[in-house]
Amino acid sequence: MLDPENYFGNNQKVLDKILREFAEATGLPTILVDTRGDELTYGYGFTPFCQLMRNNEKTRQLCQNCDMFGGRRAVQAKQSQPYICHAGLIDFSYPIKLGEQVVGYILCGQAKVSDDAEFEPILNEKTDWHKDPILSEAYANLPTVKPSKIKSGAELLKIIINNYLSNIVNGTFDVDAPGPVPAQIKAKMGPDPADNQQQAAKINFSITKPHHPVQPQKPEIKKALDYINKHLNEVISLDEVAEHVFLSSYYLSKLFKKEMQINFVDYVNNKKIERAKILLQDSTWSVDSIAHSLGFSQTSYFSKTFKKSVGASPSQYRKQIQTH
C-alpha cells in the first residue's frame, strides 16, 4: 500500500484538478488537508476573508483545528456533517482513505448561510476578529447562500470521492485526449477552424502521467519545507529557517540545494508565486494586497518576481485566466 506522502505526491495534479473544478462548478471553496489540518493543496476559490484568517497566525491555528475536528467528526459519523467554524461560516469535509487508514480530508464550504440553526459549532473557542475593520469588511462582503446549497455540495462531493478518488487509489483514473469526431457528425459541423490533432496538441494531458515532485530525505529539509509552507505570508529568510531546523545558514543552503535541486530563495519565491496565482483568480484582491499578503514589502518586486516565473505580470496573468 502507498504511504500517504507518496500517495499525495504521485496524484497531486489529479487531486488539484478535482478540487479546482469542484470549486468552480459549485462556487464553494475547497482544500485538501492532512489529519492534523495542515494544507496539502492550495485553497481553491478561497474568499478574501478566509485568506486573511489563514494568514493570521492566531486564527490560522483555529482554522486548522476546525479542519481537523470536522474531518474526525465525518469519520466517526461515517458521513459528512456540515458544521459552524470558529468564524461563523459553514464547512463540511470528507475523509480520504488508503484502505482503512485515513490520510487526509477534503474541506469545503466557507459559506455564510441565511439560516445556521441546523448546524452546530465545531469549536467552542472564539476570537475577536470582528474587531478588526479589514476582517469585518471582508466578512460583510461574503455572499450568503441557502443551507440547501451546502447540502447539495456535500452530496456532490461524496459522489466525486466515491467514484473518482477510489479510482485514483487503484490507478485507474485517467484523462485522455479526445478521440476523432465521427465523419457523419463532422460533416454536419462544417469545416474545422483547425485540424483535430493540432487542437489536441495544444491541450496538456500530462495529468495521466503525474509529475513526481522531489521528495527530500533529510528530516531537516522536511522540517524546513513545512516551515516555509506555513509562513508564506511572511518574509522568509534563510537565517530564520536555519535557526528553526538547528543548522547553520551555510549548511542549510548547501543541503537544501542538494535535496530539492533548487536553491532556497528560488524555492520560496516559487511557492509564493503559486499561491499568488490562486489569489489572482479572485478579482476582489488587488495586486498590492496580494503582494503584501505574501510578505513582499514592495509590489514592484513582487511583480518582477512573478513575471520572471510566469512570463506575464500579475495583471496580465489575471486577464488571461479571466478570458478562459
Short mmCIF file of C-alpha atoms in Angstrom, two decimals:
data_model
loop_
_atom_site.label_atom_id
_atom_site.label_comp_id
_atom_site.label_asym_id
_atom_site.label_seq_id
_atom_site.Cartn_x
_atom_site.Cartn_y
_atom_site.Cartn_z
CA MET A 1 0.00 0.00 0.00
CA LEU A 2 1.18 3.53 -0.78
CA ASP A 3 2.16 5.63 2.18
CA PRO A 4 0.30 8.97 2.46
CA GLU A 5 3.28 11.09 1.38
CA ASN A 6 3.80 9.15 -1.84
CA TYR A 7 0.06 8.93 -2.47
CA PHE A 8 -0.45 12.69 -2.39
CA GLY A 9 2.79 13.37 -4.25
CA ASN A 10 2.03 10.93 -7.05
CA ASN A 11 -1.54 12.19 -7.50
CA GLN A 12 -1.01 15.91 -6.89
CA LYS A 13 -2.18 17.04 -10.33
CA VAL A 14 -5.27 14.86 -10.30
CA LEU A 15 -6.26 15.99 -6.83
CA ASP A 16 -5.68 19.64 -7.73
CA LYS A 17 -7.83 19.24 -10.83
CA ILE A 18 -10.71 17.71 -8.89
CA LEU A 19 -10.64 20.40 -6.20
CA ARG A 20 -10.28 23.28 -8.66
CA GLU A 21 -13.16 22.14 -10.87
CA PHE A 22 -15.39 21.35 -7.90
CA ALA A 23 -14.83 24.88 -6.55
CA GLU A 24 -15.53 26.42 -9.96
CA ALA A 25 -18.67 24.34 -10.50
CA THR A 26 -20.23 24.88 -7.09
CA GLY A 27 -18.82 28.22 -6.00
CA LEU A 28 -17.76 26.56 -2.74
CA PRO A 29 -14.08 26.92 -1.74
CA THR A 30 -12.21 23.66 -1.25
CA ILE A 31 -8.87 22.40 0.02
CA LEU A 32 -7.15 19.13 0.91
CA VAL A 33 -5.59 18.90 4.39
CA ASP A 34 -3.81 16.16 6.30
CA THR A 35 -5.12 14.61 9.50
CA ARG A 36 -3.66 17.50 11.54
CA GLY A 37 -5.41 20.14 9.46
CA ASP A 38 -2.26 21.25 7.61
CA GLU A 39 -2.80 22.22 3.96
CA LEU A 40 -1.75 19.71 1.30
CA THR A 41 -3.06 21.67 -1.69
CA TYR A 42 -3.91 25.27 -2.45
CA GLY A 43 -7.22 26.64 -1.28
CA TYR A 44 -9.29 26.81 -4.46
CA GLY A 45 -11.92 29.54 -4.52
CA PHE A 46 -10.91 30.78 -1.07
CA THR A 47 -12.61 34.03 -0.13
CA PRO A 48 -10.54 37.09 0.84
CA PHE A 49 -11.94 36.70 4.37
CA CYS A 50 -10.65 33.14 4.76
CA GLN A 51 -7.33 34.03 3.16
CA LEU A 52 -6.87 36.77 5.72
CA MET A 53 -7.90 34.45 8.56
CA ARG A 54 -5.36 31.84 7.47
CA ASN A 55 -2.65 34.45 7.05
CA ASN A 56 -3.01 35.40 10.72
CA GLU A 57 -1.02 33.09 12.98
CA LYS A 58 -3.62 33.04 15.77
CA THR A 59 -6.72 32.50 13.66
CA ARG A 60 -4.88 30.19 11.26
CA GLN A 61 -4.45 27.64 14.05
CA LEU A 62 -8.17 27.79 14.77
CA CYS A 63 -8.93 27.25 11.07
CA GLN A 64 -6.70 24.18 11.06
CA ASN A 65 -8.30 22.87 14.24
CA CYS A 66 -11.73 23.23 12.67
CA ASP A 67 -10.49 21.33 9.61
CA MET A 68 -9.07 18.56 11.77
CA PHE A 69 -12.07 18.17 14.09
CA GLY A 70 -14.54 18.47 11.22
CA GLY A 71 -12.75 15.66 9.41
CA ARG A 72 -12.72 13.49 12.51
CA ARG A 73 -16.44 14.07 13.03
CA ALA A 74 -17.10 12.90 9.47
CA VAL A 75 -15.05 9.74 10.10
CA GLN A 76 -16.93 8.96 13.31
CA ALA A 77 -20.34 9.61 11.78
CA LYS A 78 -19.38 7.84 8.52
CA GLN A 79 -20.89 10.75 6.62
CA SER A 80 -20.27 14.43 6.05
CA GLN A 81 -21.76 16.66 8.73
CA PRO A 82 -21.69 20.38 7.96
CA TYR A 83 -20.62 22.44 10.95
CA ILE A 84 -20.04 26.05 12.02
CA CYS A 85 -16.36 27.01 12.06
CA HIS A 86 -14.82 29.33 14.65
CA ALA A 87 -15.51 32.35 12.41
CA GLY A 88 -19.21 31.52 12.00
CA LEU A 89 -19.05 30.04 8.48
CA ILE A 90 -20.40 26.65 7.42
CA ASP A 91 -17.90 23.95 6.38
CA PHE A 92 -18.10 20.25 5.63
CA SER A 93 -15.50 17.57 5.00
CA TYR A 94 -14.90 14.08 3.68
CA PRO A 95 -12.08 11.74 4.70
CA ILE A 96 -9.59 10.39 2.17
CA LYS A 97 -8.59 6.80 2.89
CA LEU A 98 -5.88 4.38 1.79
CA GLY A 99 -7.51 1.09 2.68
CA GLU A 100 -8.78 1.68 6.21
CA GLN A 101 -6.23 4.39 7.01
CA VAL A 102 -7.48 7.98 6.96
CA VAL A 103 -4.73 10.10 5.39
CA GLY A 104 -6.47 13.43 4.91
CA TYR A 105 -9.69 15.36 4.49
CA ILE A 106 -11.22 17.36 1.67
CA LEU A 107 -12.71 20.51 3.20
CA CYS A 108 -15.40 22.62 1.53
CA GLY A 109 -17.75 25.42 2.41
CA GLN A 110 -16.60 28.72 3.95
CA ALA A 111 -20.16 29.83 3.37
CA LYS A 112 -22.25 32.41 5.16
CA VAL A 113 -25.72 30.88 5.23
CA SER A 114 -29.08 32.55 5.59
CA ASP A 115 -30.05 30.26 8.48
CA ASP A 116 -27.50 28.28 10.53
CA ALA A 117 -29.95 26.94 13.12
CA GLU A 118 -29.49 23.34 11.96
CA PHE A 119 -25.69 23.44 12.20
CA GLU A 120 -23.53 23.06 15.31
CA PRO A 121 -20.20 24.76 16.14
CA ILE A 122 -17.15 22.50 15.80
CA LEU A 123 -15.14 24.55 18.35
CA ASN A 124 -16.10 26.40 21.49
CA GLU A 125 -13.11 28.74 21.21
CA LYS A 126 -13.88 32.15 19.72
CA THR A 127 -11.72 35.06 18.61
CA ASP A 128 -12.28 38.80 18.48
CA TRP A 129 -11.60 39.00 14.73
CA HIS A 130 -14.77 41.10 14.28
CA LYS A 131 -12.94 43.98 15.99
CA ASP A 132 -10.58 44.15 13.02
CA PRO A 133 -12.14 46.54 10.45
CA ILE A 134 -10.45 44.79 7.49
CA LEU A 135 -11.73 41.36 8.53
CA SER A 136 -15.16 42.77 9.30
CA GLU A 137 -15.38 44.31 5.83
CA ALA A 138 -14.20 41.09 4.17
CA TYR A 139 -16.81 39.13 6.14
CA ALA A 140 -19.56 41.58 5.19
CA ASN A 141 -18.69 41.08 1.51
CA LEU A 142 -19.16 37.31 1.72
CA PRO A 143 -22.17 36.11 -0.30
CA THR A 144 -24.98 34.48 1.66
CA VAL A 145 -26.14 31.07 0.45
CA LYS A 146 -29.05 28.82 1.37
CA PRO A 147 -28.44 25.77 3.59
CA SER A 148 -29.68 23.61 0.71
CA LYS A 149 -26.66 24.63 -1.37
CA ILE A 150 -24.33 23.36 1.36
CA LYS A 151 -26.20 20.05 1.47
CA SER A 152 -26.13 19.71 -2.31
CA GLY A 153 -22.41 20.48 -2.36
CA ALA A 154 -21.78 17.84 0.30
CA GLU A 155 -23.74 15.26 -1.69
CA LEU A 156 -21.87 16.11 -4.91
CA LEU A 157 -18.52 15.82 -3.17
CA LYS A 158 -19.50 12.39 -1.84
CA ILE A 159 -20.25 11.21 -5.37
CA ILE A 160 -16.91 12.55 -6.65
CA ILE A 161 -14.95 10.90 -3.87
CA ASN A 162 -16.72 7.57 -4.15
CA ASN A 163 -16.28 7.40 -7.92
CA TYR A 164 -13.04 9.19 -8.76
CA LEU A 165 -10.78 9.08 -5.74
CA SER A 166 -11.25 5.34 -5.37
CA ASN A 167 -10.08 5.05 -8.96
CA ILE A 168 -7.01 7.15 -8.20
CA VAL A 169 -6.04 4.77 -5.41
CA ASN A 170 -6.42 1.84 -7.80
CA GLY A 171 -4.51 3.65 -10.54
CA THR A 172 -7.44 3.64 -12.98
CA PHE A 173 -8.25 7.36 -13.07
CA ASP A 174 -7.23 8.62 -16.49
CA VAL A 175 -7.74 11.66 -18.70
CA ASP A 176 -7.15 11.04 -22.37
CA ALA A 177 -7.04 13.27 -25.41
CA PRO A 178 -10.39 13.46 -27.24
CA GLY A 179 -10.92 10.93 -29.99
CA PRO A 180 -11.59 11.95 -33.61
CA VAL A 181 -15.06 13.25 -34.42
CA PRO A 182 -17.09 10.67 -36.42
CA ALA A 183 -17.21 11.59 -40.11
CA GLN A 184 -21.03 11.79 -40.27
CA ILE A 185 -21.10 14.25 -37.38
CA LYS A 186 -18.10 16.21 -38.62
CA ALA A 187 -19.84 16.75 -41.96
CA LYS A 188 -22.77 18.45 -40.22
CA MET A 189 -20.45 20.68 -38.23
CA GLY A 190 -18.82 22.28 -41.23
CA PRO A 191 -15.09 22.95 -41.66
CA ASP A 192 -12.97 22.95 -38.53
CA PRO A 193 -11.01 26.09 -37.66
CA ALA A 194 -8.02 23.79 -37.12
CA ASP A 195 -7.11 20.17 -37.54
CA ASN A 196 -8.25 17.92 -34.67
CA GLN A 197 -4.71 16.72 -33.98
CA GLN A 198 -3.44 20.28 -33.85
CA GLN A 199 -6.14 21.19 -31.35
CA ALA A 200 -5.35 18.17 -29.19
CA ALA A 201 -1.66 19.01 -29.26
CA LYS A 202 -2.42 22.32 -27.54
CA ILE A 203 -4.04 20.61 -24.57
CA ASN A 204 -1.96 19.50 -21.65
CA PHE A 205 -2.92 15.92 -20.83
CA SER A 206 0.04 15.34 -18.53
CA ILE A 207 -2.42 14.54 -15.76
CA THR A 208 -2.27 10.92 -16.98
CA LYS A 209 1.43 10.86 -16.11
CA PRO A 210 1.69 12.88 -12.92
CA HIS A 211 4.93 14.62 -12.16
CA HIS A 212 6.78 13.12 -9.20
CA PRO A 213 7.97 16.03 -7.07
CA VAL A 214 11.34 15.87 -5.40
CA GLN A 215 10.96 14.03 -2.10
CA PRO A 216 13.53 15.20 0.47
CA GLN A 217 15.15 12.52 2.59
CA LYS A 218 16.72 14.64 5.31
CA PRO A 219 14.38 15.40 8.24
CA GLU A 220 15.87 18.90 8.49
CA ILE A 221 14.74 19.69 4.94
CA LYS A 222 11.27 18.26 5.55
CA LYS A 223 11.01 20.48 8.60
CA ALA A 224 12.24 23.46 6.59
CA LEU A 225 9.62 22.86 3.88
CA ASP A 226 6.90 22.63 6.48
CA TYR A 227 8.04 25.93 7.99
CA ILE A 228 8.07 27.62 4.57
CA ASN A 229 4.56 26.40 3.72
CA LYS A 230 3.19 27.73 7.00
CA HIS A 231 4.82 31.16 6.66
CA LEU A 232 4.26 32.07 3.01
CA ASN A 233 2.51 35.23 4.15
CA GLU A 234 5.72 36.46 5.78
CA VAL A 235 9.25 37.42 4.75
CA ILE A 236 11.11 34.11 4.92
CA SER A 237 14.87 34.32 5.33
CA LEU A 238 17.45 31.57 5.12
CA ASP A 239 18.75 32.55 8.55
CA GLU A 240 15.42 32.14 10.36
CA VAL A 241 14.70 28.78 8.71
CA ALA A 242 18.22 27.61 9.52
CA GLU A 243 17.66 28.57 13.14
CA HIS A 244 14.33 26.74 13.13
CA VAL A 245 15.94 23.47 11.95
CA PHE A 246 19.11 23.92 14.06
CA LEU A 247 21.56 24.19 11.15
CA SER A 248 23.94 26.89 10.06
CA SER A 249 22.73 29.06 7.17
CA TYR A 250 25.64 27.90 5.02
CA TYR A 251 24.99 24.21 5.60
CA LEU A 252 21.22 24.54 5.14
CA SER A 253 21.75 26.33 1.83
CA LYS A 254 24.02 23.54 0.56
CA LEU A 255 21.79 20.77 1.87
CA PHE A 256 18.61 22.39 0.54
CA LYS A 257 20.04 22.70 -3.00
CA LYS A 258 21.23 19.08 -2.91
CA GLU A 259 17.91 17.68 -1.63
CA MET A 260 15.46 19.88 -3.55
CA GLN A 261 17.51 20.50 -6.72
CA ILE A 262 16.72 24.22 -6.45
CA ASN A 263 18.21 26.96 -4.31
CA PHE A 264 16.42 28.19 -1.21
CA VAL A 265 15.40 31.65 -2.46
CA ASP A 266 14.02 30.34 -5.77
CA TYR A 267 12.04 27.66 -3.95
CA VAL A 268 10.44 30.16 -1.57
CA ASN A 269 9.62 32.56 -4.41
CA ASN A 270 8.12 29.75 -6.49
CA LYS A 271 5.86 28.72 -3.61
CA LYS A 272 4.73 32.32 -3.11
CA ILE A 273 4.06 32.76 -6.83
CA GLU A 274 1.98 29.58 -6.96
CA ARG A 275 -0.18 30.89 -4.13
CA ALA A 276 -0.38 34.29 -5.85
CA LYS A 277 -1.75 32.61 -8.97
CA ILE A 278 -4.61 31.28 -6.88
CA LEU A 279 -5.31 34.64 -5.24
CA LEU A 280 -5.32 36.37 -8.63
CA GLN A 281 -8.39 34.33 -9.58
CA ASP A 282 -10.36 36.45 -7.11
CA SER A 283 -10.81 39.91 -8.66
CA THR A 284 -11.61 41.45 -5.26
CA TRP A 285 -7.92 41.14 -4.34
CA SER A 286 -5.74 43.93 -5.72
CA VAL A 287 -2.20 43.14 -6.84
CA ASP A 288 -0.94 45.31 -3.98
CA SER A 289 -2.91 43.37 -1.36
CA ILE A 290 -1.75 40.03 -2.78
CA ALA A 291 1.88 41.18 -2.72
CA HIS A 292 1.61 42.29 0.91
CA SER A 293 -0.30 39.16 1.95
CA LEU A 294 2.64 37.10 0.69
CA GLY A 295 5.29 39.04 2.55
CA PHE A 296 6.53 41.25 -0.31
CA SER A 297 7.29 44.73 1.03
CA GLN A 298 7.26 46.21 -2.48
CA THR A 299 4.66 45.45 -5.13
CA SER A 300 7.22 46.21 -7.85
CA TYR A 301 9.50 43.42 -6.61
CA PHE A 302 6.54 41.02 -6.38
CA SER A 303 5.54 41.86 -9.96
CA LYS A 304 9.11 41.41 -11.18
CA THR A 305 9.40 38.03 -9.42
CA PHE A 306 6.00 36.94 -10.72
CA LYS A 307 6.82 37.88 -14.32
CA LYS A 308 10.17 36.11 -14.16
CA SER A 309 8.42 32.91 -13.06
CA VAL A 310 5.20 33.04 -15.08
CA GLY A 311 6.20 35.06 -18.12
CA ALA A 312 3.48 37.66 -17.53
CA SER A 313 2.84 40.36 -14.96
CA PRO A 314 0.22 39.68 -12.26
CA SER A 315 -2.27 41.95 -14.06
CA GLN A 316 -1.62 40.28 -17.39
CA TYR A 317 -1.98 36.83 -15.83
CA ARG A 318 -5.31 37.83 -14.25
CA LYS A 319 -6.62 38.98 -17.63
CA GLN A 320 -5.51 35.71 -19.23
CA ILE A 321 -7.32 33.48 -16.75
CA GLN A 322 -10.45 35.64 -16.82
CA THR A 323 -10.74 35.24 -20.61
CA HIS A 324 -10.51 31.44 -20.48
#
